mmCIF file of C-alpha atoms in Angstrom:
data_model
loop_
_atom_site.group_PDB
_atom_site.id
_atom_site.type_symbol
_atom_site.label_atom_id
_atom_site.label_comp_id
_atom_site.label_asym_id
_atom_site.label_seq_id
_atom_site.Cartn_x
_atom_site.Cartn_y
_atom_site.Cartn_z
ATOM 1 C CA MET A 1 48.568 150.292 110.684
ATOM 2 C CA TYR A 2 48.430 150.138 106.951
ATOM 3 C CA LEU A 3 50.444 151.015 103.883
ATOM 4 C CA ASP A 4 48.317 153.178 101.604
ATOM 5 C CA VAL A 5 49.095 153.051 97.892
ATOM 6 C CA LYS A 6 47.451 156.097 96.345
ATOM 7 C CA SER A 7 46.106 156.247 92.782
ATOM 8 C CA ASP A 8 49.145 158.330 91.733
ATOM 9 C CA GLY A 9 51.458 155.597 93.071
ATOM 10 C CA SER A 10 52.605 157.516 96.146
ATOM 11 C CA LEU A 11 52.851 155.716 99.478
ATOM 12 C CA THR A 12 51.905 156.699 103.012
ATOM 13 C CA LEU A 13 51.846 154.831 106.296
ATOM 14 C CA GLU A 14 48.533 155.362 108.082
ATOM 15 C CA GLU A 15 47.178 154.619 111.566
ATOM 16 C CA THR A 16 50.751 154.387 112.800
ATOM 17 C CA ASP A 17 49.784 153.809 116.424
ATOM 18 C CA ASP A 18 47.829 150.627 115.637
ATOM 19 C CA PHE A 19 50.410 147.911 116.278
ATOM 20 C CA GLY A 20 47.764 145.172 116.333
ATOM 21 C CA ARG A 21 47.595 144.757 112.562
ATOM 22 C CA PHE A 22 49.360 145.605 109.339
ATOM 23 C CA GLU A 23 47.790 145.583 105.885
ATOM 24 C CA ILE A 24 48.070 147.119 102.440
ATOM 25 C CA ARG A 25 45.295 149.274 101.023
ATOM 26 C CA SER A 26 45.640 150.283 97.412
ATOM 27 C CA ALA A 27 43.743 152.471 94.981
ATOM 28 C CA ILE A 28 45.646 150.608 92.244
ATOM 29 C CA ASP A 29 44.900 146.972 91.375
ATOM 30 C CA LEU A 30 48.321 145.641 92.367
ATOM 31 C CA ALA A 31 47.549 142.167 90.998
ATOM 32 C CA SER A 32 47.048 143.591 87.496
ATOM 33 C CA GLY A 33 50.745 144.341 87.163
ATOM 34 C CA LYS A 34 50.124 148.084 87.285
ATOM 35 C CA ALA A 35 51.740 148.546 90.700
ATOM 36 C CA SER A 36 53.535 151.797 91.300
ATOM 37 C CA GLU A 37 57.314 152.015 90.997
ATOM 38 C CA LYS A 38 57.529 153.260 94.569
ATOM 39 C CA PHE A 39 55.574 150.258 95.819
ATOM 40 C CA LEU A 40 57.676 147.791 93.838
ATOM 41 C CA ARG A 41 60.867 149.269 95.324
ATOM 42 C CA ILE A 42 59.800 148.202 98.821
ATOM 43 C CA ALA A 43 57.575 145.181 98.084
ATOM 44 C CA GLU A 44 58.174 141.633 96.938
ATOM 45 C CA PRO A 45 55.095 139.711 95.775
ATOM 46 C CA THR A 46 54.363 136.260 97.153
ATOM 47 C CA GLU A 47 51.139 134.340 96.570
ATOM 48 C CA ASN A 48 47.487 135.147 97.246
ATOM 49 C CA ASP A 49 47.832 138.942 96.989
ATOM 50 C CA ARG A 50 50.470 138.994 99.724
ATOM 51 C CA TYR A 51 53.678 140.975 99.690
ATOM 52 C CA TRP A 52 56.839 141.119 101.743
ATOM 53 C CA ILE A 53 57.336 144.798 102.613
ATOM 54 C CA ASP A 54 60.665 146.347 103.580
ATOM 55 C CA ALA A 55 60.189 147.267 107.245
ATOM 56 C CA GLU A 56 62.889 149.941 107.203
ATOM 57 C CA ALA A 57 61.076 151.648 104.319
ATOM 58 C CA LEU A 58 57.900 151.650 106.417
ATOM 59 C CA VAL A 59 59.736 153.347 109.265
ATOM 60 C CA LYS A 60 60.937 156.032 106.844
ATOM 61 C CA LEU A 61 57.361 156.551 105.600
ATOM 62 C CA SER A 62 56.183 157.085 109.148
ATOM 63 C CA SER A 63 55.904 160.546 110.610
ATOM 64 C CA ARG A 64 57.312 158.916 113.778
ATOM 65 C CA ALA A 65 60.615 157.668 112.333
ATOM 66 C CA ASN A 66 62.616 159.740 114.839
ATOM 67 C CA ASP A 67 60.506 158.654 117.823
ATOM 68 C CA ILE A 68 62.534 156.021 119.686
ATOM 69 C CA LEU A 69 59.530 154.622 121.573
ATOM 70 C CA TRP A 70 57.501 154.320 118.381
ATOM 71 C CA CYS A 71 60.367 152.551 116.599
ATOM 72 C CA GLN A 72 60.747 150.118 119.498
ATOM 73 C CA ALA A 73 57.016 149.341 119.362
ATOM 74 C CA PHE A 74 57.168 148.896 115.569
ATOM 75 C CA TRP A 75 60.033 146.388 115.743
ATOM 76 C CA ALA A 76 58.324 144.611 118.670
ATOM 77 C CA MET A 77 55.278 144.187 116.387
ATOM 78 C CA LEU A 78 57.477 142.380 113.873
ATOM 79 C CA VAL A 79 58.982 140.137 116.555
ATOM 80 C CA LYS A 80 55.467 139.150 117.670
ATOM 81 C CA ALA A 81 54.377 138.449 114.074
ATOM 82 C CA GLU A 82 57.422 136.358 113.183
ATOM 83 C CA PRO A 83 56.307 133.045 114.769
ATOM 84 C CA TYR A 84 53.176 133.219 112.588
ATOM 85 C CA GLY A 85 55.154 133.712 109.374
ATOM 86 C CA PHE A 86 54.150 137.350 108.881
ATOM 87 C CA ALA A 87 57.543 138.870 109.616
ATOM 88 C CA ASP A 88 61.175 138.102 109.006
ATOM 89 C CA THR A 89 63.210 140.151 111.468
ATOM 90 C CA GLY A 90 66.519 138.935 110.048
ATOM 91 C CA ARG A 91 65.662 140.355 106.642
ATOM 92 C CA LYS A 92 63.719 143.288 108.172
ATOM 93 C CA ARG A 93 60.450 142.728 106.366
ATOM 94 C CA ILE A 94 56.785 142.172 107.113
ATOM 95 C CA MET A 95 54.211 140.250 105.073
ATOM 96 C CA SER A 96 50.765 141.580 104.385
ATOM 97 C CA HIS A 97 47.723 141.038 102.213
ATOM 98 C CA VAL A 98 46.004 143.621 100.087
ATOM 99 C CA VAL A 99 42.628 144.653 101.468
ATOM 100 C CA ARG A 100 39.946 144.785 98.798
#
């Protein structure tokens, strides 16, 4: 699964059935400070091109937001990632790097 930041700044969630990974792919150089407003509304930068992403916003971006089984699998992905520091279920967010 990945968050796609398009060159016009719009966001989509792609490969939504791949619960084995989460990453950010961007047509915009997010590190340059030219990130889209939409991205900055749901993302908080950390270090090393990583961002905390609002998990509830990702669910809304998904075409499967009303699919109970998909939502359960999505939140289970976050629970599994939390011990490794890539999710914070209490704050409902997931951390990811930007793929170059």
